[in-house]
JSON list of C-alpha atoms in Angstrom, two decimals:
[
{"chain": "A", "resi": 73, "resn": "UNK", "atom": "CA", "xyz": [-16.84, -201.59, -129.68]},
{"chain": "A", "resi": 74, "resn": "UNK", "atom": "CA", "xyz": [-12.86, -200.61, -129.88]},
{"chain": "A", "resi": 75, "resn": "UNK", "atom": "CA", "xyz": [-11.89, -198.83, -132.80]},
{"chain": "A", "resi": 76, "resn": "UNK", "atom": "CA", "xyz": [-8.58, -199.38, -134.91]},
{"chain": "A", "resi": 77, "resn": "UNK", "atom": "CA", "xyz": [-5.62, -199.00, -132.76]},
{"chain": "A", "resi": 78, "resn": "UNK", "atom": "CA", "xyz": [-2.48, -197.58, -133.82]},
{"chain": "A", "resi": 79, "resn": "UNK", "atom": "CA", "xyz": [0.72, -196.93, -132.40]},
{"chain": "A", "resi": 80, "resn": "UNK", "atom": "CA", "xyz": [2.81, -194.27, -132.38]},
{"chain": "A", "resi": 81, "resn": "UNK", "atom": "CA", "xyz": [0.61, -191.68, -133.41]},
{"chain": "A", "resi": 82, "resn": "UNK", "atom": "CA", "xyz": [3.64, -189.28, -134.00]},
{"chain": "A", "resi": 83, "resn": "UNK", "atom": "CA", "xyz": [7.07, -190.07, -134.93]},
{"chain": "A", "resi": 84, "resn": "UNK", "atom": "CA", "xyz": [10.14, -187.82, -135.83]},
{"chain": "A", "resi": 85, "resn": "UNK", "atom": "CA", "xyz": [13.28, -189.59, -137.26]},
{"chain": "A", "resi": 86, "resn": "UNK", "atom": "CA", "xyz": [16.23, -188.04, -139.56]},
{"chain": "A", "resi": 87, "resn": "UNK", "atom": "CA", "xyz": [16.23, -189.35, -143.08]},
{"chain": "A", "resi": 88, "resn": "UNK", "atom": "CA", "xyz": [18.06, -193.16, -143.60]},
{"chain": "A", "resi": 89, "resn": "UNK", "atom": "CA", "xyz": [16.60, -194.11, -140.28]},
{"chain": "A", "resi": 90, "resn": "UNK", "atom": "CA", "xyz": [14.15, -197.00, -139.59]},
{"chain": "A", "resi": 91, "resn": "UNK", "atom": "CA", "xyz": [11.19, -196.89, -138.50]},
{"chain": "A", "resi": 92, "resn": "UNK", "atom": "CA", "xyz": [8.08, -199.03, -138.07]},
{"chain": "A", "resi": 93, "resn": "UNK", "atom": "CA", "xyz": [4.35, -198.76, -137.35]},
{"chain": "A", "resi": 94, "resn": "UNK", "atom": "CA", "xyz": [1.85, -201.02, -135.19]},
{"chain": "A", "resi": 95, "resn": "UNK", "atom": "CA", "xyz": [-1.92, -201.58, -136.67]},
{"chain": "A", "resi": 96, "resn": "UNK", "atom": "CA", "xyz": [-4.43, -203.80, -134.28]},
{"chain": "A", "resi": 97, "resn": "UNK", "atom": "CA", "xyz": [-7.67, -203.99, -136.11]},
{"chain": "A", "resi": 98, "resn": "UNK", "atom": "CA", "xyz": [-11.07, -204.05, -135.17]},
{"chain": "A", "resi": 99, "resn": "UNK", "atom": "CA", "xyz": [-11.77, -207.75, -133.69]},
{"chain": "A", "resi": 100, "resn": "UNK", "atom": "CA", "xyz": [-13.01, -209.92, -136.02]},
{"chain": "A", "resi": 101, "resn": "UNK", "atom": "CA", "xyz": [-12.46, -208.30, -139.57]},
{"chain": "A", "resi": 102, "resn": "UNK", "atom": "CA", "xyz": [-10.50, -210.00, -142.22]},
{"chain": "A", "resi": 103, "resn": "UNK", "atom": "CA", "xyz": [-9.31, -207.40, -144.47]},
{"chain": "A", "resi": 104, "resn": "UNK", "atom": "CA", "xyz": [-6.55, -204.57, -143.45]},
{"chain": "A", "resi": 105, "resn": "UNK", "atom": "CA", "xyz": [-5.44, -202.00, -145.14]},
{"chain": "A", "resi": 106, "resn": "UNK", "atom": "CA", "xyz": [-2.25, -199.58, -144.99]},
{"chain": "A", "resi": 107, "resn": "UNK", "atom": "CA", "xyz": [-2.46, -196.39, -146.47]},
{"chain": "A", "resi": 108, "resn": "UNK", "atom": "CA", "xyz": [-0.24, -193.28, -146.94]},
{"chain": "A", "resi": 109, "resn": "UNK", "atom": "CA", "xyz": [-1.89, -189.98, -146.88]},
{"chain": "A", "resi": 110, "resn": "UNK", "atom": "CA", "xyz": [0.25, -186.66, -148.15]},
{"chain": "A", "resi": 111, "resn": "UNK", "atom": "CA", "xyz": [-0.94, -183.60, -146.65]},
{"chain": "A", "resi": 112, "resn": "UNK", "atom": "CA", "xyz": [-3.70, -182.51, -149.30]},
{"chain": "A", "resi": 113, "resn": "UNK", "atom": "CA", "xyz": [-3.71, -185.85, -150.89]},
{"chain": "A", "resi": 114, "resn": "UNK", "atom": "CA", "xyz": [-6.31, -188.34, -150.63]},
{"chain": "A", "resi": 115, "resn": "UNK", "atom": "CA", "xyz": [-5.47, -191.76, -148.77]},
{"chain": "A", "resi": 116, "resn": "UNK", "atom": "CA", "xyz": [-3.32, -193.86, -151.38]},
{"chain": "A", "resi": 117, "resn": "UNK", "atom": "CA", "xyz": [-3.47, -197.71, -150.51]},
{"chain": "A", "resi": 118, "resn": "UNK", "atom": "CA", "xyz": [0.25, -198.93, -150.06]},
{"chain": "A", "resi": 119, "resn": "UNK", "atom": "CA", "xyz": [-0.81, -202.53, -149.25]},
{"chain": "A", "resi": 120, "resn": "UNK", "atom": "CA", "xyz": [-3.85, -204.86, -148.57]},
{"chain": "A", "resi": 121, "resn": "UNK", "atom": "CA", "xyz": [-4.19, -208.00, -146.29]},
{"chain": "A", "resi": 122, "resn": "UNK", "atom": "CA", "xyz": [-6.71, -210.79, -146.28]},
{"chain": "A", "resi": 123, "resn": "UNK", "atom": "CA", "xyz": [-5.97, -212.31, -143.12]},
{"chain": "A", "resi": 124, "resn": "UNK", "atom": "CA", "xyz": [-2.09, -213.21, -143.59]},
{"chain": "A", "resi": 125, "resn": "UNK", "atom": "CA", "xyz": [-2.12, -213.05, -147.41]},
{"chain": "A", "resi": 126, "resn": "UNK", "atom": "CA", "xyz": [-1.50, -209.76, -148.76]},
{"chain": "A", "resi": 127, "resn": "UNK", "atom": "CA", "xyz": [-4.39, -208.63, -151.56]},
{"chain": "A", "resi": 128, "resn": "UNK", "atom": "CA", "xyz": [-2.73, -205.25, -153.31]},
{"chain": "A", "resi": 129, "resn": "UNK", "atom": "CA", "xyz": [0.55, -204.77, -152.80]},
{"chain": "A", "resi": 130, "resn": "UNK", "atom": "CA", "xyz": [1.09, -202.81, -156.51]},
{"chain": "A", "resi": 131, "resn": "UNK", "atom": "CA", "xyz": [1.64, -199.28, -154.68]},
{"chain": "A", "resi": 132, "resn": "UNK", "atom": "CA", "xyz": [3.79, -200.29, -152.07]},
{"chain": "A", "resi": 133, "resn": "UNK", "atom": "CA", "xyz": [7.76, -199.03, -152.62]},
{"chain": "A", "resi": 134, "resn": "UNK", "atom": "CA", "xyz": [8.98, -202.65, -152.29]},
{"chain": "A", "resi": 135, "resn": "UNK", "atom": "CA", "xyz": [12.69, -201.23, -151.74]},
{"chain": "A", "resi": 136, "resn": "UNK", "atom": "CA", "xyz": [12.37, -199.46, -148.47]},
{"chain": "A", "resi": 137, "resn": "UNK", "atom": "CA", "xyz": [8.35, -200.20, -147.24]},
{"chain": "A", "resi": 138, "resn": "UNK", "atom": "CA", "xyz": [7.20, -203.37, -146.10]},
{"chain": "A", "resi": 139, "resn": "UNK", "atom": "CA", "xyz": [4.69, -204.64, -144.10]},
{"chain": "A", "resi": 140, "resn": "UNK", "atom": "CA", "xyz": [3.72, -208.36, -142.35]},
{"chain": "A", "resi": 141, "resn": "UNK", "atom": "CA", "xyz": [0.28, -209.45, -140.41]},
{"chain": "A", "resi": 142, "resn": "UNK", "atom": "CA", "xyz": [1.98, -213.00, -139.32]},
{"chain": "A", "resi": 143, "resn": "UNK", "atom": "CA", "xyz": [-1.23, -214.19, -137.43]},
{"chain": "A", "resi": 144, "resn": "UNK", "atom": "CA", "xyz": [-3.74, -212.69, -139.41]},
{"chain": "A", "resi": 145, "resn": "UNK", "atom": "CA", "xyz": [-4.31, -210.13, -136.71]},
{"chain": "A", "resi": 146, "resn": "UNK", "atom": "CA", "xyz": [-1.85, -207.34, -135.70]},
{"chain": "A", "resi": 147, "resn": "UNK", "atom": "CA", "xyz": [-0.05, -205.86, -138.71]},
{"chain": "A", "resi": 148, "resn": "UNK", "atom": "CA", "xyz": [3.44, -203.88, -138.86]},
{"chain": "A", "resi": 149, "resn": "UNK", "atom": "CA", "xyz": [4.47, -201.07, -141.65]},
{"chain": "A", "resi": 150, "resn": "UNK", "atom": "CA", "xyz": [8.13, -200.82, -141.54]},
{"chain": "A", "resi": 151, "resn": "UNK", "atom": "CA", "xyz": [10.33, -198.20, -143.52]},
{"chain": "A", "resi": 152, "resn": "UNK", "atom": "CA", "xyz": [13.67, -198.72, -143.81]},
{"chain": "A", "resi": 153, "resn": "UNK", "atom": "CA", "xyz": [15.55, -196.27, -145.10]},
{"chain": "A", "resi": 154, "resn": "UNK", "atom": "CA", "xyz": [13.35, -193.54, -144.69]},
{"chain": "A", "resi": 155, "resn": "UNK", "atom": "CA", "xyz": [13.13, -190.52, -147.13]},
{"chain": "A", "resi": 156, "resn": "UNK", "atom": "CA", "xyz": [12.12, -186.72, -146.81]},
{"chain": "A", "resi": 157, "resn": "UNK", "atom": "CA", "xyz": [9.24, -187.51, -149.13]},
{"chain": "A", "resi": 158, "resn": "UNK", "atom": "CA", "xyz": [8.16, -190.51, -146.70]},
{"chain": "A", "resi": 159, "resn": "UNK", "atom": "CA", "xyz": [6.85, -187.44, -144.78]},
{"chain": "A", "resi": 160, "resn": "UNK", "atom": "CA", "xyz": [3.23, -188.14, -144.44]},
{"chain": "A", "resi": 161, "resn": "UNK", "atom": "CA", "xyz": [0.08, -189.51, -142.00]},
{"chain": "A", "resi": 162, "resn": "UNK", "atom": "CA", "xyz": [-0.34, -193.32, -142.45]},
{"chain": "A", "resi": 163, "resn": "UNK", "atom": "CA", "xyz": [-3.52, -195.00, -141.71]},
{"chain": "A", "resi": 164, "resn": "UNK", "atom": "CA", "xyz": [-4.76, -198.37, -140.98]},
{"chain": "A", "resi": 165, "resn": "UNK", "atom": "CA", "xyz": [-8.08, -199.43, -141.56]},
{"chain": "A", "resi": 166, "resn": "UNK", "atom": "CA", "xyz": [-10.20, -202.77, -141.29]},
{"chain": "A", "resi": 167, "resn": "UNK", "atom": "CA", "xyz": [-12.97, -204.17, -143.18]},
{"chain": "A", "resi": 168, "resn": "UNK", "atom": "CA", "xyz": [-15.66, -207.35, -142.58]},
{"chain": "A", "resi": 169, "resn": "UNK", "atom": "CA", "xyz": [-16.20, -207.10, -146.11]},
{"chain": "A", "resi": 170, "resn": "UNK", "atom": "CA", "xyz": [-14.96, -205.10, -148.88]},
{"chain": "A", "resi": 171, "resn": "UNK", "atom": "CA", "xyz": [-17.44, -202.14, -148.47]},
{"chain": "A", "resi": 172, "resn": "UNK", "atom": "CA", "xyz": [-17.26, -199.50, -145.13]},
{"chain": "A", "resi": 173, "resn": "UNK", "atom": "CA", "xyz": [-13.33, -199.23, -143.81]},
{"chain": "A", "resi": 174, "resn": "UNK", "atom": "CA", "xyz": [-13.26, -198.00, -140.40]},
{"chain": "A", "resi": 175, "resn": "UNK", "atom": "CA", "xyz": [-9.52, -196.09, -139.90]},
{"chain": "A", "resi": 176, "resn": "UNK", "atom": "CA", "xyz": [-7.74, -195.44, -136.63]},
{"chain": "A", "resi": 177, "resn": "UNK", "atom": "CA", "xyz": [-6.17, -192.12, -136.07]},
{"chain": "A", "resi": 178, "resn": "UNK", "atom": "CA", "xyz": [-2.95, -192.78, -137.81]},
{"chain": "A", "resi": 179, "resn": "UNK", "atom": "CA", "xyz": [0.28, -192.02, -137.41]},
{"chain": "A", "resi": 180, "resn": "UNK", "atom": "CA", "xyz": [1.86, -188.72, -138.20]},
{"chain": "A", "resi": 181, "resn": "UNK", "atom": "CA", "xyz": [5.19, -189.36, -139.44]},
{"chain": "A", "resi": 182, "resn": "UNK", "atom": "CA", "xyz": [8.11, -186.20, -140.07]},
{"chain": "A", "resi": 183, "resn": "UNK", "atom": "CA", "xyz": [11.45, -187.27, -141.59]},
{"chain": "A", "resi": 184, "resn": "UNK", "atom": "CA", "xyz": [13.74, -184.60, -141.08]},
{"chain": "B", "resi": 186, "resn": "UNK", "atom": "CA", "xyz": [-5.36, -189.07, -165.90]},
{"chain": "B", "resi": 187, "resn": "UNK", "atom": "CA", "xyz": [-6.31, -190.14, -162.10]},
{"chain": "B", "resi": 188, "resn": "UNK", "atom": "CA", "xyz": [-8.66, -192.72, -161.14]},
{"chain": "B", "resi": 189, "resn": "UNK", "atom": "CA", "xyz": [-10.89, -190.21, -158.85]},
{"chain": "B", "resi": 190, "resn": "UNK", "atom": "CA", "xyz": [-10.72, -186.75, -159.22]},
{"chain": "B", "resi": 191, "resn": "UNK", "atom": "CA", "xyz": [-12.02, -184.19, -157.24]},
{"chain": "B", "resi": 192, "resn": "UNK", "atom": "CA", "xyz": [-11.67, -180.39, -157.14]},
{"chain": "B", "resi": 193, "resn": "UNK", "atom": "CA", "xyz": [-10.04, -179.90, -154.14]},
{"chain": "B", "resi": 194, "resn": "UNK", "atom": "CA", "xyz": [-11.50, -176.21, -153.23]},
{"chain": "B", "resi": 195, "resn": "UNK", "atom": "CA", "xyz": [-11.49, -174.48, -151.14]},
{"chain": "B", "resi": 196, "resn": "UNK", "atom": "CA", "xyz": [-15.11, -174.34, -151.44]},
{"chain": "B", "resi": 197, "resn": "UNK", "atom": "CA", "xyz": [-16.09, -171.03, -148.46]},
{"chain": "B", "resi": 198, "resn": "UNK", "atom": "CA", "xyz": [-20.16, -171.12, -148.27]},
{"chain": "B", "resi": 199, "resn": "UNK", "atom": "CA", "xyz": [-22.07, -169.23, -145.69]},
{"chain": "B", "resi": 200, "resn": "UNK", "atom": "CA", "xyz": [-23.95, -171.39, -142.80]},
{"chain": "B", "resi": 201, "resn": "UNK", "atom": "CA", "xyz": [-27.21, -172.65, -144.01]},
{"chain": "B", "resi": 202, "resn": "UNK", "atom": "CA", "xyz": [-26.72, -172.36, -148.24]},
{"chain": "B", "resi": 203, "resn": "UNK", "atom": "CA", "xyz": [-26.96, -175.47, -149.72]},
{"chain": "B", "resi": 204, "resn": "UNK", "atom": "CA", "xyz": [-23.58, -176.61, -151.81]},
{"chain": "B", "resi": 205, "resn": "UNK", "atom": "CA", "xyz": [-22.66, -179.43, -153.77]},
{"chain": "B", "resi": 206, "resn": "UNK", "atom": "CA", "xyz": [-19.46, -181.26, -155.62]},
{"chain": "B", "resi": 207, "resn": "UNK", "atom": "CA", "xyz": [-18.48, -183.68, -158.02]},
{"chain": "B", "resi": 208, "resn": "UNK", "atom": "CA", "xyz": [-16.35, -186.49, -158.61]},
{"chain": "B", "resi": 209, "resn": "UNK", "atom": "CA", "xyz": [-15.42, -187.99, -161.68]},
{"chain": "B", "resi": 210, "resn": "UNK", "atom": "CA", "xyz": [-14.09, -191.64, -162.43]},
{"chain": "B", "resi": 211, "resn": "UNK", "atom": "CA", "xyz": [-12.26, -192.62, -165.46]},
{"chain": "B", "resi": 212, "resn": "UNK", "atom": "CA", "xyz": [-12.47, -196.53, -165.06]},
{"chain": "B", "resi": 213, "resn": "UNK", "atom": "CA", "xyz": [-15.84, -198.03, -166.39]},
{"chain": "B", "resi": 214, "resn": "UNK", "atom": "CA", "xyz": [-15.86, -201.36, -163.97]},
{"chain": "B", "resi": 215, "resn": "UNK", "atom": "CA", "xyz": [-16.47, -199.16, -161.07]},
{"chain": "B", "resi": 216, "resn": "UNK", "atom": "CA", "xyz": [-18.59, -200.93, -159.00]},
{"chain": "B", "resi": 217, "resn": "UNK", "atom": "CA", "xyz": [-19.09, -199.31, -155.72]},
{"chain": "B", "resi": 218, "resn": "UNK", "atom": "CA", "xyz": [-19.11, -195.73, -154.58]},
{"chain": "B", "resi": 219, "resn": "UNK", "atom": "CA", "xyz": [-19.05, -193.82, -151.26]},
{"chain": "B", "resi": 220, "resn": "UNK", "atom": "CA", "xyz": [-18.53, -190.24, -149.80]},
{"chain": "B", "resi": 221, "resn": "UNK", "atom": "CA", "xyz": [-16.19, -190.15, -146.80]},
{"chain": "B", "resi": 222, "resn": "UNK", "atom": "CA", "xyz": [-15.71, -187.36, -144.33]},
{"chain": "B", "resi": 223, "resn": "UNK", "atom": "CA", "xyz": [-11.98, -186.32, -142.73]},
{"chain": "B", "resi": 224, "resn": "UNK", "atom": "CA", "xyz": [-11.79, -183.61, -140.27]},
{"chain": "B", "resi": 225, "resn": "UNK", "atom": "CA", "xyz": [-8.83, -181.94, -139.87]},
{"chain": "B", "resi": 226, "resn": "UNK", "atom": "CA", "xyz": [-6.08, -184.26, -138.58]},
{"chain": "B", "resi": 227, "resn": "UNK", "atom": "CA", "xyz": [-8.69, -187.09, -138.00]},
{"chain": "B", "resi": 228, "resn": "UNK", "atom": "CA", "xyz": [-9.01, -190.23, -140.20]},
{"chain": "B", "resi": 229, "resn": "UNK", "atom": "CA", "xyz": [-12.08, -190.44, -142.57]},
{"chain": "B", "resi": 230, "resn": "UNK", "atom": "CA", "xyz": [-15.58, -192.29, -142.11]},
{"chain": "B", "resi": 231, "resn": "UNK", "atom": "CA", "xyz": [-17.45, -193.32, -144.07]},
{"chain": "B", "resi": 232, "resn": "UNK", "atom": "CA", "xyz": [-20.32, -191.00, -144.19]},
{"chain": "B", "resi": 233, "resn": "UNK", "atom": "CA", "xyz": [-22.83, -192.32, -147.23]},
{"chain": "B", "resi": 234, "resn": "UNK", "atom": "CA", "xyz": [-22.69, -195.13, -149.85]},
{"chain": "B", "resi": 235, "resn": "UNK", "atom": "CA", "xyz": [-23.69, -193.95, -153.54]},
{"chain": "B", "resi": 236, "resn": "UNK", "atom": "CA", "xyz": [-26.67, -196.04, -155.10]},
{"chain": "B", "resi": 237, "resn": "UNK", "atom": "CA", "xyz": [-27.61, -196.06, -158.69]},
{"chain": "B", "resi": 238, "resn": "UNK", "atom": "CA", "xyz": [-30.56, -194.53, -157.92]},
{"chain": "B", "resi": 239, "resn": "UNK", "atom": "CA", "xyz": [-29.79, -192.26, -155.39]},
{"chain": "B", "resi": 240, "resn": "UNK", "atom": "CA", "xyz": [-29.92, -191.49, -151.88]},
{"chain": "B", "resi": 241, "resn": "UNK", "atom": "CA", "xyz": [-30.46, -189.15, -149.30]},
{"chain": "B", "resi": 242, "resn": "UNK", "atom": "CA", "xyz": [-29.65, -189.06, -145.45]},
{"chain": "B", "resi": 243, "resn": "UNK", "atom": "CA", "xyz": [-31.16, -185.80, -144.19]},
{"chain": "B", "resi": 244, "resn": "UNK", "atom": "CA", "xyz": [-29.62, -183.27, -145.10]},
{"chain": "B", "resi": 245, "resn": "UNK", "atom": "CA", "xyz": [-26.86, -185.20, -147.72]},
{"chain": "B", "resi": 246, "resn": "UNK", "atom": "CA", "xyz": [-28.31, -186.54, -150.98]},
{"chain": "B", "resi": 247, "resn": "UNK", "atom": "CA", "xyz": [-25.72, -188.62, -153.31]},
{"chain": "B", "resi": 248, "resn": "UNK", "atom": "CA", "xyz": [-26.17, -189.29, -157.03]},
{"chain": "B", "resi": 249, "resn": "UNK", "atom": "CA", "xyz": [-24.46, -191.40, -159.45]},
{"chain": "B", "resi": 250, "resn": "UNK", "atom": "CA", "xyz": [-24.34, -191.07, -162.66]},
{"chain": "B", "resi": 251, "resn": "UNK", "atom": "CA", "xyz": [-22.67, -193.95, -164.57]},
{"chain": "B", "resi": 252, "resn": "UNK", "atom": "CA", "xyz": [-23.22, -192.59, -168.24]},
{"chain": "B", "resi": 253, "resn": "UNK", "atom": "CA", "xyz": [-21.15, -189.87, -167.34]},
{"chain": "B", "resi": 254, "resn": "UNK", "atom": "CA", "xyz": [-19.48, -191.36, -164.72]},
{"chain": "B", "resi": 255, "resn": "UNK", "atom": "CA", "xyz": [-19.22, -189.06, -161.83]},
{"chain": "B", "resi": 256, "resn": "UNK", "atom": "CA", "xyz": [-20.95, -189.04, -158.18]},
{"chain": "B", "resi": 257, "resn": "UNK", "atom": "CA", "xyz": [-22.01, -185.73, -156.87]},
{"chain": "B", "resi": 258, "resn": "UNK", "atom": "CA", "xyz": [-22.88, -184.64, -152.48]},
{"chain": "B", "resi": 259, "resn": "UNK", "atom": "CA", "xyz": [-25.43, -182.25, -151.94]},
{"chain": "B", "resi": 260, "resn": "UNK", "atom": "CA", "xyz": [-25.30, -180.56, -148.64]},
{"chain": "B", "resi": 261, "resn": "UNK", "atom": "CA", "xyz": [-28.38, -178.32, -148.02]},
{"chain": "B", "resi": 262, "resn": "UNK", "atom": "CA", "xyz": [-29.01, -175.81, -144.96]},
{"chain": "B", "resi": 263, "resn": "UNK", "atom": "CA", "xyz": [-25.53, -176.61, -144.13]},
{"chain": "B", "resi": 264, "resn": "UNK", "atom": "CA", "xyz": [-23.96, -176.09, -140.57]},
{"chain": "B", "resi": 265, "resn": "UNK", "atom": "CA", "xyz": [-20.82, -174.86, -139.21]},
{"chain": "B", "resi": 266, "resn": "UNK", "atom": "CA", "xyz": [-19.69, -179.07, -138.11]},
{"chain": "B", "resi": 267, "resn": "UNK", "atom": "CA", "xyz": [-20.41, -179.58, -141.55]},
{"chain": "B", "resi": 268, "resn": "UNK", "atom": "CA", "xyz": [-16.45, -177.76, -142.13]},
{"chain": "B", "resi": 269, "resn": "UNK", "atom": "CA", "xyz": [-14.73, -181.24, -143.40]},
{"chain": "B", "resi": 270, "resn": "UNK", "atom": "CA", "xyz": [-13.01, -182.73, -146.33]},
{"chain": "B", "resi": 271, "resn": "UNK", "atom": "CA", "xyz": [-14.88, -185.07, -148.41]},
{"chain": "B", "resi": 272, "resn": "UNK", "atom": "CA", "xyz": [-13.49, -187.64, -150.26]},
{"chain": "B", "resi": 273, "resn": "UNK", "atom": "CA", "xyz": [-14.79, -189.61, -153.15]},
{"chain": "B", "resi": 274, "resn": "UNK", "atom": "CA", "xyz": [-14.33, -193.62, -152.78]},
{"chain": "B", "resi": 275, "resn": "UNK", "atom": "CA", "xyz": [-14.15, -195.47, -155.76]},
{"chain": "B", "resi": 276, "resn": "UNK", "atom": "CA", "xyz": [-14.15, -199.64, -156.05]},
{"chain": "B", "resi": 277, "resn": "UNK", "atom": "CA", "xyz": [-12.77, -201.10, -158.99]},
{"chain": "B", "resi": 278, "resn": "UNK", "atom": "CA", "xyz": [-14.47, -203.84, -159.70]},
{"chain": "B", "resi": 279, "resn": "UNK", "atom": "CA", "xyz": [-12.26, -207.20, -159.97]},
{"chain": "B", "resi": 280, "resn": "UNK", "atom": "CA", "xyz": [-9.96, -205.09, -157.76]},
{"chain": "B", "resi": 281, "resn": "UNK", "atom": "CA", "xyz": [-11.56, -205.31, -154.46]},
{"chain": "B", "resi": 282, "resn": "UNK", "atom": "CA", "xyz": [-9.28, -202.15, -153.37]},
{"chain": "B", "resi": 283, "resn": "UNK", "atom": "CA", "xyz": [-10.85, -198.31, -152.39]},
{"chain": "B", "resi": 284, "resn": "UNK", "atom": "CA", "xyz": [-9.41, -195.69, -154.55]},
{"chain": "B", "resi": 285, "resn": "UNK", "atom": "CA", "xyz": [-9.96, -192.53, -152.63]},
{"chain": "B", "resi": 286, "resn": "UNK", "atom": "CA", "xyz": [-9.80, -189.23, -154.42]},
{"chain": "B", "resi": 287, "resn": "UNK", "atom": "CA", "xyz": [-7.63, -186.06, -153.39]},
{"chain": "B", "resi": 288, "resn": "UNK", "atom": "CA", "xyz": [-10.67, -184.71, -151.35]},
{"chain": "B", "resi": 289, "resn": "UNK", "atom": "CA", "xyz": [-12.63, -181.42, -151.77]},
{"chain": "B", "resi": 290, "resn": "UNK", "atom": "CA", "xyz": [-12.24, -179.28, -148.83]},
{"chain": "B", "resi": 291, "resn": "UNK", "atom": "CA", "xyz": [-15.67, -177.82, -147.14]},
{"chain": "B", "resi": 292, "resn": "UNK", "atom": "CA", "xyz": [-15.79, -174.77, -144.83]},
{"chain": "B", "resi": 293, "resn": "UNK", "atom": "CA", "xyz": [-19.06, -173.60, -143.95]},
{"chain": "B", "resi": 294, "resn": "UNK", "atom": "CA", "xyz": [-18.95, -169.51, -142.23]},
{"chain": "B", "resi": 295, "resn": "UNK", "atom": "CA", "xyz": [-21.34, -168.34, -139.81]}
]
């Protein structure tokens, strides 16, 4: 069974640039997540999608991040401007239900 | 105060000792509870839910304790793949969301 795809896995950009992230979850689950992780931080939820309607979006820095999943499907993380502290891993993970996320490998972002 | 905490180590233990941590939750309605596993620059699985009354998967036993709210892992006769970060999961009941806590960081020496 495919895993959680996710695209770039590494991206370098210079603070006040754009830049956005691709998620395709695992076929068939409802619920997708995006999360930021910090280096030594835990995973911290930035936005939650059930199908095309988003869940949890408290967390999410509504000024710079956001984040679509038009056809209930494929979902996009965008940043725009970016910021030093935007400097971080973020994951994408799918659910059936509510209980066991399965992640894909994320995508290591540097903003210089 | 954080919704998860977890004392992020290092915890150093010599291959085959047994070792165990905590995690602590401050919100009552917690609902749901899990252990997850991250290796180093990989993304977590799951690696055991958290029952009320316990469980064990060979060599991991979880516990929860909801009086004093925390979940412990037990790791006995650990190994050297072992080496890992484990983070506490946390659902809110109501919320439907994963709160994952900062992760307590494992390495087991031969």
């Amino acid at each position: 069974e495919a895993g959680v795809a996710q695209s770039p896995r590494y991206k370098i950009i210079e603070k006040r640039q754009s830049v956005a992230f691709w998620c395709n979850p695992i076929s068939g689950h409802a619920t997708l997540y995006w999360y930021q992780q910090i280096l030594g931080q835990g995973p911290k939820l930035l936005i939650q999608f059930q199908n095309n309607g988003v869940v949890d979006d408290s967390q999410l820095p509504k000024d710079r991040f956001s984040a679509e999943r038009l056809k209930g499907v494929d979902s996009t993380l965008k940043i725009q401007p970016a910021k030093l502290e935007d400097s971080a891993v973020y994951l994408c993970a799918s659910s059936f239900g509510v209980n066991e996320q399965f992640f894909g490998p994320g995508t290591r972002l540097t903003v210089l | 105060r954080k919704e998860v905490e977890q004392d992020p180590g290092p915890f150093n233990v010599p291959e085959g000792a047994t070792v165990a941590f905590n995690c602590t939750y401050s919100n009552s309605a917690s609902q749901s509870f899990f252990w997850y596993r991250q290796d180093c620059r990989k993304e977590p699985k799951l690696l055991m839910s958290v029952y009320s009354s316990g469980n064990e998967d060979g060599r991991f036993t979880a516990q929860l304790n909801r009086a004093s709210q925390y979940i412990s892992l037990l790791i006995r006769d650990s190994k050297l793949s072992d080496s890992a970060t484990y983070l506490c999961v946390v659902i809110i009941q109501g919320a439907q969301k994963l709160v994952f806590g900062q992760g307590t960081r494992l390495t087991i020496n031969p």
